[in-house]
Coordinates of C-alpha atoms in Angstrom, one line a residue:
M1 CA -2.4 -113.6 -122.7
G2 CA -5.6 -112.9 -120.7
D3 CA -6.6 -109.2 -120.9
Y4 CA -3.1 -108.0 -121.7
P5 CA -2.9 -106.2 -125.1
A6 CA -0.4 -107.4 -127.6
I7 CA 3.0 -105.8 -127.4
A8 CA 2.4 -104.6 -131.0
D9 CA -0.9 -102.9 -130.1
H10 CA 0.8 -99.9 -128.8
A11 CA 2.1 -96.5 -130.1
L12 CA 4.6 -94.1 -128.4
I13 CA 4.3 -90.6 -127.4
G14 CA 6.9 -88.5 -125.6
D15 CA 8.6 -85.2 -124.8
L16 CA 12.3 -86.0 -125.2
Q17 CA 12.8 -86.8 -121.5
T18 CA 10.2 -89.5 -121.0
A19 CA 7.6 -91.4 -122.9
A20 CA 4.3 -93.2 -122.6
L21 CA 2.9 -96.3 -124.4
V22 CA -0.7 -96.0 -125.5
S23 CA -2.7 -99.2 -126.4
V24 CA -5.2 -99.4 -129.2
G25 CA -7.8 -99.7 -126.4
G26 CA -7.0 -96.0 -125.3
E27 CA -5.1 -97.0 -122.3
I28 CA -1.7 -95.5 -121.2
D29 CA -0.2 -98.6 -119.7
W30 CA 3.4 -97.7 -119.4
F31 CA 4.7 -94.3 -118.2
C32 CA 7.7 -93.4 -116.1
C33 CA 8.2 -90.0 -114.6
P34 CA 10.1 -87.7 -114.7
R35 CA 12.7 -89.5 -116.9
F36 CA 12.7 -92.7 -119.0
D37 CA 14.6 -94.6 -116.3
S38 CA 12.4 -93.3 -113.3
P39 CA 10.1 -95.6 -111.5
S40 CA 6.8 -96.2 -113.3
V41 CA 3.5 -94.4 -112.6
F42 CA 1.3 -96.4 -115.1
A43 CA 2.5 -99.9 -115.7
S44 CA -0.7 -102.1 -116.2
L45 CA 1.4 -103.5 -119.3
L46 CA 3.3 -105.5 -116.7
D47 CA 0.6 -106.2 -114.1
R48 CA -3.0 -105.5 -115.0
E49 CA -4.1 -105.4 -111.3
R50 CA -1.2 -103.6 -109.5
G51 CA 0.5 -101.6 -112.3
G52 CA -1.7 -98.6 -112.6
R53 CA -3.4 -97.1 -115.8
F54 CA -4.8 -94.0 -117.4
R55 CA -7.7 -95.1 -119.7
I56 CA -10.1 -93.3 -121.9
A57 CA -12.3 -95.7 -123.9
P58 CA -15.9 -96.2 -125.0
E59 CA -18.3 -97.8 -122.5
G60 CA -19.2 -101.5 -122.9
D61 CA -17.9 -103.9 -125.6
A62 CA -14.8 -102.7 -127.4
P63 CA -15.7 -101.3 -130.9
V64 CA -13.3 -101.5 -133.8
T65 CA -10.2 -99.4 -133.1
R66 CA -7.6 -97.9 -135.3
Q67 CA -4.5 -95.9 -134.5
L68 CA -2.5 -93.5 -136.6
Y69 CA 0.0 -90.6 -136.1
L70 CA -0.7 -87.1 -137.3
P71 CA 1.7 -87.3 -140.4
E72 CA 5.3 -86.3 -139.6
T73 CA 4.6 -85.9 -135.9
A74 CA 4.4 -87.8 -132.6
V75 CA 0.8 -86.8 -132.1
L76 CA -1.4 -89.9 -131.8
F77 CA -5.0 -90.6 -132.8
T78 CA -6.8 -93.6 -131.4
R79 CA -10.1 -94.0 -133.2
F80 CA -13.2 -96.0 -132.2
L81 CA -15.7 -97.2 -134.7
S82 CA -19.1 -98.4 -133.5
P83 CA -22.7 -98.7 -134.8
D84 CA -23.6 -95.5 -132.9
G85 CA -20.8 -93.3 -133.9
V86 CA -17.1 -92.6 -134.4
G87 CA -15.0 -91.2 -131.6
E88 CA -11.3 -90.6 -131.1
V89 CA -8.6 -89.8 -128.4
V90 CA -5.8 -87.5 -129.3
D91 CA -2.7 -88.1 -127.2
F92 CA 0.6 -86.1 -127.2
M93 CA 3.2 -84.7 -124.9
P94 CA 4.2 -81.0 -125.4
V95 CA 7.9 -80.7 -125.7
P96 CA 9.6 -78.3 -123.1
D97 CA 13.0 -76.7 -123.7
P98 CA 14.5 -80.0 -124.8
E99 CA 18.0 -79.4 -123.3
V100 CA 16.9 -78.4 -119.8
P101 CA 15.9 -81.2 -117.4
T102 CA 12.5 -80.5 -115.9
A103 CA 10.2 -82.2 -113.5
N104 CA 7.2 -80.8 -115.3
H105 CA 5.9 -83.2 -118.0
R106 CA 2.4 -83.0 -119.5
V107 CA 0.3 -85.8 -121.1
V108 CA -2.5 -84.1 -123.1
R109 CA -5.6 -86.3 -123.9
V110 CA -8.5 -85.0 -126.0
V111 CA -11.5 -87.1 -126.5
R112 CA -14.1 -86.2 -129.1
V113 CA -16.9 -87.6 -131.3
V114 CA -16.8 -86.9 -135.0
R115 CA -20.0 -88.9 -136.0
G116 CA -23.1 -89.9 -134.2
Q117 CA -22.6 -90.3 -130.4
M118 CA -20.5 -92.3 -128.0
R119 CA -20.3 -92.8 -124.3
F120 CA -16.7 -92.7 -122.9
V121 CA -15.4 -94.0 -119.6
F122 CA -12.3 -92.3 -118.0
E123 CA -10.1 -93.9 -115.3
C124 CA -6.9 -92.5 -113.9
A125 CA -5.3 -94.9 -111.4
P126 CA -1.6 -94.2 -110.8
R127 CA 0.7 -96.6 -108.9
F128 CA 3.8 -94.7 -107.8
D129 CA 7.3 -96.3 -107.6
Y130 CA 6.5 -99.5 -109.6
G131 CA 3.4 -99.9 -107.4
R132 CA 5.4 -99.9 -104.2
V133 CA 4.2 -96.6 -102.7
E134 CA 0.7 -95.7 -101.6
H135 CA -0.7 -92.4 -102.8
D136 CA -3.1 -89.7 -101.5
L137 CA -5.9 -88.2 -103.6
E138 CA -7.1 -84.6 -103.5
L139 CA -10.3 -84.2 -105.6
T140 CA -11.5 -80.7 -106.6
E141 CA -13.9 -79.2 -109.0
G142 CA -11.1 -78.6 -111.5
G143 CA -9.6 -82.2 -111.3
A144 CA -7.3 -84.1 -109.0
V145 CA -3.9 -84.2 -107.4
F146 CA -2.2 -87.6 -106.7
R147 CA 0.7 -87.6 -104.3
G148 CA 2.9 -90.7 -103.8
G149 CA 6.4 -90.5 -102.3
R150 CA 8.3 -87.6 -103.7
L151 CA 6.2 -87.3 -106.9
A152 CA 2.9 -85.6 -107.4
L153 CA 0.7 -85.7 -110.5
T154 CA -2.0 -83.0 -111.2
L155 CA -4.9 -84.0 -113.4
H156 CA -6.5 -81.0 -115.0
S157 CA -10.0 -82.1 -116.3
G158 CA -12.7 -80.7 -118.5
I159 CA -15.2 -83.2 -117.1
H160 CA -16.5 -84.0 -113.5
L161 CA -14.5 -86.6 -111.7
R162 CA -15.7 -89.0 -109.0
R163 CA -13.5 -90.6 -106.4
E164 CA -13.1 -94.4 -106.4
G165 CA -10.8 -95.3 -103.6
D166 CA -7.7 -93.2 -104.2
D167 CA -8.3 -93.1 -108.0
V168 CA -10.8 -91.2 -110.1
R169 CA -13.3 -92.2 -112.8
A170 CA -15.8 -90.4 -114.9
D171 CA -18.2 -91.2 -117.8
V172 CA -19.7 -88.8 -120.3
T173 CA -21.8 -89.1 -123.4
L174 CA -20.6 -86.9 -126.3
H175 CA -22.3 -86.1 -129.6
S176 CA -20.8 -85.2 -132.9
G177 CA -18.6 -82.2 -132.7
Q178 CA -18.3 -82.3 -128.9
A179 CA -14.8 -82.8 -127.2
R180 CA -13.5 -82.9 -123.7
C181 CA -9.8 -82.4 -122.6
M182 CA -7.5 -83.7 -119.8
I183 CA -3.9 -82.8 -119.0
L184 CA -1.9 -84.9 -116.6
E185 CA 1.0 -82.8 -115.3
S186 CA 3.9 -83.6 -113.1
Q187 CA 3.9 -80.3 -111.2
A188 CA 2.5 -80.5 -107.7
D189 CA 2.2 -76.7 -107.1
T190 CA -0.4 -76.3 -109.9
A191 CA -4.0 -76.3 -108.8
P192 CA -6.3 -78.5 -110.8
R193 CA -8.4 -76.5 -113.4
A194 CA -10.8 -77.2 -116.1
V195 CA -9.1 -77.5 -119.5
S196 CA -10.7 -75.7 -122.6
A197 CA -10.7 -77.0 -126.0
E198 CA -8.8 -73.8 -127.0
E199 CA -5.9 -74.5 -124.7
A200 CA -5.7 -78.1 -125.9
L201 CA -5.6 -76.9 -129.5
R202 CA -2.9 -74.4 -128.8
L203 CA -0.7 -77.2 -127.3
L204 CA -1.5 -79.4 -130.2
F205 CA -0.5 -76.9 -132.7
S206 CA 2.8 -76.1 -130.9
T207 CA 3.6 -79.8 -130.6
R208 CA 2.8 -80.4 -134.2
R209 CA 4.9 -77.5 -135.2
F210 CA 7.9 -78.8 -133.1
W211 CA 7.9 -82.2 -134.7
R212 CA 7.5 -81.0 -138.3
R213 CA 10.1 -78.4 -138.0
W214 CA 12.6 -81.0 -136.6
L215 CA 11.7 -83.5 -139.4
A216 CA 12.2 -80.8 -141.9
G217 CA 15.9 -81.2 -141.3
S218 CA 15.9 -84.6 -142.9
T219 CA 17.7 -84.9 -146.2
Y220 CA 16.3 -88.3 -147.1
Q221 CA 13.9 -88.3 -150.1
G222 CA 14.3 -91.8 -151.3
R223 CA 12.2 -95.0 -151.5
W224 CA 10.5 -96.0 -148.2
R225 CA 10.3 -92.5 -146.9
E226 CA 7.4 -93.3 -144.7
Q227 CA 9.2 -96.1 -142.9
V228 CA 12.4 -94.1 -142.6
T229 CA 10.6 -91.0 -141.4
R230 CA 8.7 -92.9 -138.6
S231 CA 11.9 -94.6 -137.5
A232 CA 13.6 -91.2 -137.3
L233 CA 10.8 -89.8 -135.2
T234 CA 11.0 -92.9 -133.0
L235 CA 14.7 -92.4 -132.4
K236 CA 14.1 -88.7 -131.5
L237 CA 11.4 -89.9 -129.0
L238 CA 13.9 -92.2 -127.5
T239 CA 16.4 -89.4 -127.0
Y240 CA 17.0 -87.9 -123.6
A241 CA 17.6 -84.4 -124.9
P242 CA 19.4 -82.8 -121.9
T243 CA 22.4 -85.1 -122.4
G244 CA 21.8 -86.5 -126.0
G245 CA 21.7 -90.2 -124.7
L246 CA 19.4 -92.6 -126.5
V247 CA 17.6 -95.3 -124.6
A248 CA 17.5 -98.7 -126.1
A249 CA 13.7 -98.8 -125.5
P250 CA 11.3 -96.9 -123.3
S251 CA 10.1 -100.1 -121.6
A252 CA 11.2 -102.7 -119.2
G253 CA 10.3 -106.4 -118.6
L254 CA 8.6 -107.1 -121.9
P255 CA 9.4 -110.8 -122.7
E256 CA 11.4 -112.3 -125.5
Q257 CA 9.2 -115.4 -125.0
L258 CA 5.8 -115.4 -123.4
G259 CA 6.0 -116.9 -120.0
G260 CA 9.8 -117.0 -120.2
E261 CA 12.6 -115.4 -118.1
R262 CA 14.2 -113.3 -120.8
N263 CA 12.7 -110.1 -119.6
W264 CA 15.1 -107.2 -119.4
D265 CA 15.1 -103.5 -118.6
Y266 CA 16.1 -101.5 -121.6
R267 CA 15.7 -97.9 -120.4
Y268 CA 19.4 -97.1 -120.6
T269 CA 21.9 -96.0 -123.2
W270 CA 24.2 -98.8 -124.7
I271 CA 27.6 -97.9 -125.9
R272 CA 26.8 -100.3 -128.7
D273 CA 24.1 -98.1 -130.0
A274 CA 26.6 -95.3 -130.5
A275 CA 28.1 -96.1 -133.8
F276 CA 24.8 -97.2 -135.3
S277 CA 23.0 -94.2 -134.0
V278 CA 25.5 -91.6 -135.3
Q279 CA 25.8 -93.2 -138.6
A280 CA 22.0 -93.4 -139.0
L281 CA 21.5 -89.7 -138.0
L282 CA 24.2 -88.5 -140.2
K283 CA 22.8 -90.4 -143.2
L284 CA 19.5 -88.4 -142.7
G285 CA 21.1 -85.1 -142.2
F286 CA 20.6 -84.8 -138.5
H287 CA 24.1 -83.6 -137.7
Y288 CA 23.2 -81.9 -134.4
E289 CA 21.7 -85.0 -132.9
A290 CA 24.6 -87.1 -134.1
Q291 CA 27.1 -84.7 -132.6
R292 CA 25.2 -84.5 -129.3
F293 CA 25.3 -88.3 -129.0
A294 CA 29.0 -88.4 -129.9
S295 CA 29.6 -85.8 -127.2
W296 CA 27.7 -88.0 -124.7
L297 CA 30.0 -90.8 -125.7
G298 CA 33.1 -88.7 -125.4
D299 CA 32.2 -87.8 -121.9
R300 CA 32.1 -91.5 -121.0
V301 CA 35.4 -92.1 -122.6
R302 CA 37.0 -89.2 -120.6
E303 CA 35.4 -90.3 -117.3
G304 CA 36.4 -94.0 -117.8
V305 CA 40.1 -93.2 -118.0
A306 CA 40.1 -92.4 -114.3
G307 CA 38.1 -95.6 -113.5
D308 CA 39.0 -98.9 -112.0
G309 CA 40.9 -100.4 -114.9
R310 CA 38.0 -101.0 -117.4
P311 CA 37.6 -97.8 -119.5
L312 CA 33.9 -98.2 -120.3
Q313 CA 30.9 -100.2 -119.1
V314 CA 28.3 -101.7 -121.4
M315 CA 25.6 -99.2 -120.7
Y316 CA 24.8 -96.1 -118.6
R317 CA 21.9 -94.3 -117.3
I318 CA 20.8 -91.4 -119.6
D319 CA 22.6 -88.9 -117.5
G320 CA 25.8 -90.9 -117.8
S321 CA 25.8 -92.4 -114.3
G322 CA 26.8 -96.0 -114.1
D323 CA 24.6 -97.5 -111.2
L324 CA 22.3 -100.0 -113.0
A325 CA 22.0 -102.6 -110.2
E326 CA 19.5 -105.2 -111.2
S327 CA 16.6 -106.2 -108.9
T328 CA 13.3 -108.0 -109.3
L329 CA 9.8 -106.6 -108.7
E330 CA 8.4 -109.5 -106.6
H331 CA 4.9 -108.1 -106.5
W332 CA 4.3 -108.0 -110.2
E333 CA 3.2 -110.9 -112.3
G334 CA 4.9 -109.7 -115.5
Y335 CA 3.5 -109.2 -119.0
A336 CA 0.9 -112.1 -119.5
G337 CA 2.6 -114.0 -116.6
S338 CA 6.2 -113.5 -117.9
W339 CA 8.1 -113.3 -114.6
P340 CA 10.5 -112.2 -113.3
V341 CA 10.2 -108.4 -114.0
R342 CA 13.6 -106.9 -113.7
I343 CA 14.6 -103.3 -113.1
G344 CA 18.2 -102.2 -113.6
N345 CA 20.5 -104.3 -115.7
G346 CA 23.2 -106.6 -114.5
A347 CA 24.8 -106.8 -117.9
A348 CA 26.1 -103.3 -117.4
R349 CA 29.1 -104.8 -115.6
Q350 CA 29.7 -107.6 -118.1
L351 CA 33.0 -107.5 -120.2
Q352 CA 31.8 -107.1 -123.8
L353 CA 34.8 -106.3 -125.9
D354 CA 32.8 -105.1 -128.9
I355 CA 31.7 -101.9 -127.3
Y356 CA 35.2 -100.5 -127.8
G357 CA 35.0 -100.9 -131.5
E358 CA 31.6 -99.3 -131.5
A359 CA 32.7 -96.4 -129.4
V360 CA 35.7 -95.7 -131.5
N361 CA 33.8 -96.2 -134.8
C362 CA 31.1 -93.7 -133.5
L363 CA 33.7 -91.0 -132.8
Y364 CA 35.4 -91.8 -136.1
H365 CA 32.3 -91.1 -138.1
A366 CA 31.3 -88.1 -136.0
E367 CA 34.9 -86.7 -136.5
K368 CA 34.6 -87.1 -140.3
S369 CA 31.4 -85.2 -140.3
G370 CA 32.6 -82.1 -138.8
G371 CA 35.0 -82.7 -135.8
V372 CA 34.0 -83.3 -132.3
L373 CA 37.2 -84.4 -130.6
S374 CA 39.4 -82.1 -128.6
N375 CA 42.9 -82.7 -127.5
R376 CA 41.5 -83.9 -124.2
D377 CA 39.2 -86.3 -125.9
W378 CA 42.0 -87.7 -127.9
A379 CA 44.1 -88.2 -124.8
G380 CA 41.2 -90.2 -123.3
L381 CA 40.7 -92.1 -126.5
T382 CA 44.4 -93.2 -126.6
A383 CA 44.2 -94.5 -123.1
V384 CA 41.1 -96.6 -124.2
L385 CA 43.1 -97.9 -127.2
D386 CA 46.1 -98.9 -125.1
W387 CA 43.6 -100.9 -122.9
V388 CA 42.3 -102.6 -126.0
C389 CA 45.8 -103.6 -127.0
D390 CA 46.3 -105.2 -123.5
N391 CA 43.0 -106.9 -123.3
W392 CA 41.5 -107.8 -126.6
N393 CA 42.4 -111.5 -126.2
Q394 CA 40.3 -112.0 -123.1
P395 CA 37.1 -114.2 -123.3
D396 CA 34.0 -112.0 -122.8
E397 CA 30.2 -112.2 -122.6
G398 CA 29.7 -110.9 -126.2
I399 CA 27.2 -108.7 -128.0
W400 CA 24.2 -110.8 -126.9
E401 CA 25.0 -110.4 -123.2
T402 CA 24.9 -114.1 -122.5
R403 CA 24.8 -115.4 -118.9
G404 CA 26.3 -118.7 -119.6
G405 CA 30.0 -117.8 -119.2
R406 CA 32.7 -116.1 -121.2
E407 CA 33.9 -117.2 -124.6
D408 CA 36.4 -116.0 -127.3
F409 CA 33.6 -114.4 -129.3
T410 CA 34.5 -113.6 -132.9
Y411 CA 32.4 -110.5 -133.1
G412 CA 34.2 -109.1 -130.0
R413 CA 37.5 -109.6 -131.8
L414 CA 36.0 -108.0 -135.0
M415 CA 35.2 -104.8 -133.1
C416 CA 38.5 -104.7 -131.3
W417 CA 40.1 -104.8 -134.8
C418 CA 37.7 -101.9 -135.8
A419 CA 38.7 -99.9 -132.8
L420 CA 42.4 -100.1 -133.6
D421 CA 41.8 -99.6 -137.3
R422 CA 39.7 -96.4 -136.9
A423 CA 42.1 -95.1 -134.3
V424 CA 45.1 -95.5 -136.7
R425 CA 43.1 -93.8 -139.4
M426 CA 42.1 -90.8 -137.1
S427 CA 45.7 -90.3 -135.9
Q428 CA 47.1 -90.3 -139.5
A429 CA 44.4 -88.0 -140.9
R430 CA 44.7 -85.4 -138.1
G431 CA 48.3 -85.8 -137.2
W432 CA 47.5 -86.6 -133.6
P433 CA 50.1 -88.2 -131.4
A434 CA 49.8 -91.9 -130.9
D435 CA 51.8 -95.1 -130.8
V436 CA 50.5 -96.0 -134.3
A437 CA 53.1 -98.8 -134.7
R438 CA 51.7 -100.6 -131.6
W439 CA 48.2 -100.1 -132.5
T440 CA 48.9 -101.4 -136.0
R441 CA 50.7 -104.4 -134.7
Y442 CA 47.8 -105.4 -132.4
R443 CA 45.3 -104.6 -135.1
D444 CA 47.1 -107.1 -137.4
A445 CA 47.3 -109.8 -134.6
V446 CA 43.5 -109.5 -134.0
Y447 CA 42.9 -110.0 -137.8
Q448 CA 45.2 -113.1 -137.9
Q449 CA 43.3 -114.7 -134.9
I450 CA 39.9 -114.1 -136.5
M451 CA 41.1 -115.6 -139.8
E452 CA 42.6 -118.6 -138.1
R453 CA 40.4 -119.3 -134.9
G454 CA 37.2 -117.6 -136.0
W455 CA 37.0 -119.8 -139.1
N456 CA 35.6 -123.3 -139.1
E457 CA 37.0 -125.2 -142.1
D458 CA 34.5 -128.1 -141.9
L459 CA 31.6 -125.6 -141.8
G460 CA 33.2 -123.3 -144.4
A461 CA 32.2 -120.3 -142.3
F462 CA 33.2 -117.8 -139.7
V463 CA 31.6 -119.0 -136.4
Q464 CA 30.4 -117.4 -133.1
H465 CA 33.6 -118.2 -131.1
A466 CA 36.7 -120.1 -131.5
G467 CA 36.4 -123.9 -131.5
D468 CA 32.7 -124.4 -132.2
R469 CA 30.3 -124.7 -135.0
V470 CA 27.7 -122.1 -134.1
L471 CA 26.7 -119.5 -136.6
D472 CA 26.1 -116.0 -135.4
A473 CA 24.2 -113.1 -137.1
S474 CA 26.5 -110.5 -135.7
L475 CA 29.0 -111.7 -138.2
L476 CA 26.8 -110.3 -140.9
L477 CA 28.7 -107.0 -140.1
M478 CA 32.1 -108.3 -141.1
P479 CA 32.0 -106.6 -144.5
T480 CA 30.2 -103.6 -143.0
I481 CA 33.1 -103.0 -140.6
G482 CA 35.6 -103.6 -143.5
L483 CA 37.4 -106.7 -142.2
V484 CA 36.5 -108.8 -145.3
D485 CA 35.5 -107.8 -148.8
P486 CA 31.9 -108.7 -149.4
H487 CA 33.0 -110.8 -152.4
D488 CA 35.6 -112.7 -150.5
P489 CA 35.0 -116.4 -151.1
R490 CA 35.2 -117.2 -147.3
W491 CA 32.6 -114.4 -146.6
L492 CA 30.3 -115.7 -149.3
T493 CA 30.2 -119.2 -147.9
T494 CA 29.7 -117.7 -144.4
L495 CA 26.7 -115.8 -145.7
R496 CA 25.3 -118.9 -147.4
A497 CA 25.6 -120.9 -144.2
I498 CA 23.9 -118.1 -142.2
E499 CA 21.0 -118.2 -144.7
E500 CA 20.7 -121.9 -144.5
S501 CA 20.7 -122.0 -140.6
L502 CA 19.5 -118.7 -139.3
V503 CA 17.2 -117.2 -141.9
T504 CA 13.5 -118.0 -142.2
D505 CA 11.1 -116.1 -144.5
S506 CA 13.6 -113.1 -144.5
L507 CA 13.7 -113.1 -140.7
V508 CA 17.0 -113.8 -138.9
H509 CA 17.8 -115.5 -135.6
R510 CA 20.8 -114.0 -133.9
Y511 CA 22.1 -117.6 -133.1
D512 CA 20.7 -120.9 -132.1
P513 CA 20.4 -121.1 -128.2
A514 CA 20.1 -124.8 -128.3
A515 CA 23.4 -125.1 -130.1
S516 CA 25.1 -122.4 -128.0
P517 CA 23.6 -122.4 -124.4
D518 CA 23.5 -118.8 -123.1
G519 CA 22.7 -119.6 -119.4
L520 CA 19.0 -118.9 -119.8
R521 CA 15.9 -121.1 -120.2
G522 CA 13.6 -121.0 -123.2
S523 CA 13.8 -119.9 -126.8
E524 CA 13.3 -116.6 -128.5
G525 CA 12.1 -115.0 -131.7
T526 CA 14.1 -113.6 -134.7
F527 CA 15.9 -110.3 -134.0
S528 CA 14.6 -107.5 -136.2
M529 CA 18.0 -105.6 -136.4
C530 CA 19.6 -108.9 -137.6
T531 CA 17.2 -109.0 -140.5
F532 CA 18.2 -105.4 -141.5
W533 CA 21.8 -106.5 -141.2
Y534 CA 21.1 -109.4 -143.6
V535 CA 19.4 -107.1 -146.1
D536 CA 22.7 -105.0 -146.0
A537 CA 24.8 -108.1 -146.5
L538 CA 22.8 -108.9 -149.6
R539 CA 23.2 -105.5 -150.9
R540 CA 26.9 -105.5 -150.4
T541 CA 27.1 -108.8 -152.4
D542 CA 25.2 -107.2 -155.3
R543 CA 22.1 -109.2 -154.7
L544 CA 19.8 -106.2 -154.9
D545 CA 16.6 -107.9 -156.0
A546 CA 16.9 -110.3 -153.0
A547 CA 17.8 -107.4 -150.7
R548 CA 14.8 -105.4 -151.8
L549 CA 12.4 -108.2 -151.5
T550 CA 13.7 -109.1 -148.0
L551 CA 13.4 -105.5 -146.8
E552 CA 9.9 -105.2 -148.3
K553 CA 8.9 -108.4 -146.4
M554 CA 10.4 -107.1 -143.2
F555 CA 8.2 -104.0 -143.5
T556 CA 5.2 -106.3 -143.3
Y557 CA 6.2 -107.2 -139.7
A558 CA 6.0 -103.6 -138.5
N559 CA 3.0 -102.8 -136.2
H560 CA 0.1 -100.7 -137.3
V561 CA 1.9 -97.4 -136.9
G562 CA 5.3 -98.7 -138.2
L563 CA 7.1 -99.6 -134.9
Y564 CA 9.3 -102.6 -134.2
A565 CA 10.0 -104.5 -130.9
E566 CA 13.2 -106.2 -130.4
E567 CA 12.0 -109.6 -131.8
I568 CA 9.3 -111.2 -134.0
G569 CA 7.8 -114.5 -132.9
V570 CA 6.9 -117.5 -135.0
T571 CA 3.4 -116.2 -135.8
G572 CA 4.6 -112.7 -136.7
E573 CA 3.9 -111.2 -133.1
Q574 CA 6.2 -108.6 -131.7
L575 CA 8.3 -109.7 -128.7
G576 CA 10.7 -107.9 -126.3
N577 CA 11.0 -104.3 -125.3
F578 CA 9.0 -101.9 -127.5
P579 CA 9.9 -99.9 -129.6
Q580 CA 13.5 -100.8 -129.8
A581 CA 16.0 -98.2 -130.9
F582 CA 18.4 -100.7 -132.5
S583 CA 15.7 -102.1 -134.8
H584 CA 14.9 -98.6 -136.1
L585 CA 18.5 -97.6 -136.3
A586 CA 19.2 -100.7 -138.4
L587 CA 16.2 -99.9 -140.6
I588 CA 17.4 -96.4 -141.4
N589 CA 21.0 -97.5 -142.2
T590 CA 19.7 -100.3 -144.4
A591 CA 17.1 -98.5 -146.2
V592 CA 19.2 -95.5 -147.0
D593 CA 22.2 -97.5 -148.3
L594 CA 19.9 -99.9 -150.3
N595 CA 18.1 -96.9 -151.8
A596 CA 21.3 -95.5 -153.0
A597 CA 22.4 -98.8 -154.5
L598 CA 19.2 -99.2 -156.4
D599 CA 19.6 -95.6 -157.7
G600 CA 22.9 -96.6 -159.0
H601 CA 21.4 -99.6 -160.8
R602 CA 18.4 -98.0 -162.4
S603 CA 18.4 -100.4 -165.3
E604 CA 16.8 -103.8 -164.8
V605 CA 18.8 -105.9 -162.5
S606 CA 18.0 -109.6 -163.0
M607 CA 18.9 -112.4 -160.7
S608 CA 21.3 -115.1 -161.9
E609 CA 19.9 -118.6 -162.3
S610 CA 21.9 -119.7 -159.2
E611 CA 20.5 -116.8 -157.2
V612 CA 16.9 -117.7 -158.3
D613 CA 17.5 -121.3 -157.2
Q614 CA 18.9 -120.3 -153.9
A615 CA 16.0 -117.8 -153.2
V616 CA 13.5 -120.6 -154.0
R617 CA 15.2 -122.9 -151.7
L618 CA 15.1 -120.4 -148.9
M619 CA 11.5 -119.5 -149.6
L620 CA 10.4 -123.2 -149.4
R621 CA 12.4 -124.1 -146.2

């Protein structure tokens, strides 16, 4: 990995319109401005030489470092412990009016020494537009202004800066009780000025107040409150407040395999995230956020009716626009040499039938929680359902966005069944006009195909797509969606087959790429969200002890501040884009439901002898 920090060695700060990753070394090595999906300003995470950085760290050899969040906030402390003293950097982004798009974003960085003394080095070296645009530097007594293309950054500084090319550096020795402050602001018409400790404290207190007031709306008081709270805060950080859209991750290009080509741009809003997001937010009592996301989705449904035949695309930009053309940054080497580095996402135009079930399921749950659909929304939704009736039997690229050709994926059929089933329920509950008889007929046809073609008799399990023997972790959601009863014999044998083939030390592979070629080279780690789905499957089959143990083991794979990437590698390292919303959504849904199940079984629940034998076999595999 050279001098690249581990993916897990990061924490996240943000202001609900963009976000930054801060390494344990005190370096902001990923920051896009003014939005999540804007070009990067700091991106040394993807190219140490050409990406750009904003670093505050002790001089010389790196001391012992620790990171933690101020409890119940997104205010980050990075602490440095050395023989000469203890210092820390406090990083946060004040939250502007969350529903008004703004070009003015501030990163506040406060460095101080709490014991002894320590010499710190400062370096601010932006690289505009993914490092493709040169910038000019204006250096003043109060700080610096960097101008690159159409974007300018003003650095307000409480220390004297010196020029180094078109970047700035500084160094200062601080003693116990001393502090210095910097504010990086994306507002060109503001003259650089010295930042006082009092100003930084006011911003810190207002930011802390914002996060704690928001979190006070949570109704969750159960087990694993720390993990659930941190996941809720992470989801909020990944929300683009002006529209309510949720990015899948704030990062791009982080590899699913070191040195491999599975490197994608996740700074967009997936339709697939909708149902899981709304359910997770509703379970925690965040009805406003759930309704906002449902409204964002409703807008896409209405717009899609007037489209070119396909009502929805897989993902959108956070403002709802659909141009996600994929390209490669040829001049970057990629994280630890993992090239290519892609921006945009070509999977947006794939046919993934499951998104229709997730979209309708999202609106179904939002409607049950208080009603978000208007007559106009219902008209758009009925058009989507009519399209599903006409197109559910097509081969598609599937939930995992394979690039090896279309197949008759069972999960796509499952979610088409879900779309039709939820639409029938909504029409009957509200008395809304619909061709319920047609929807019901096609719903039943989808069901029959899953039971006949999605089942492999020799394997005794439902499989990834018709005519093969590949197991797929997405089918862990079959009882969650309600297609099968969790105690159905065919589901129990499917779960057993998945455990034997895809589960290792509680972690779950989404499928076996060697058995089901997906058009890409290399292997991958286990998918964190699949592990949470597995826990839920165990809960639904009343294996509560096994579910709780698996969840507790999964918590040990979180990073030092409770965050999860997309995947976990063979040695426990985090892989893929970070932090991933889907992982934290699945954590919330699983933890809340398992907590309720355990509360309903307060007496000692013992495992049967067969369950013990099975658990031992899995543990020793």
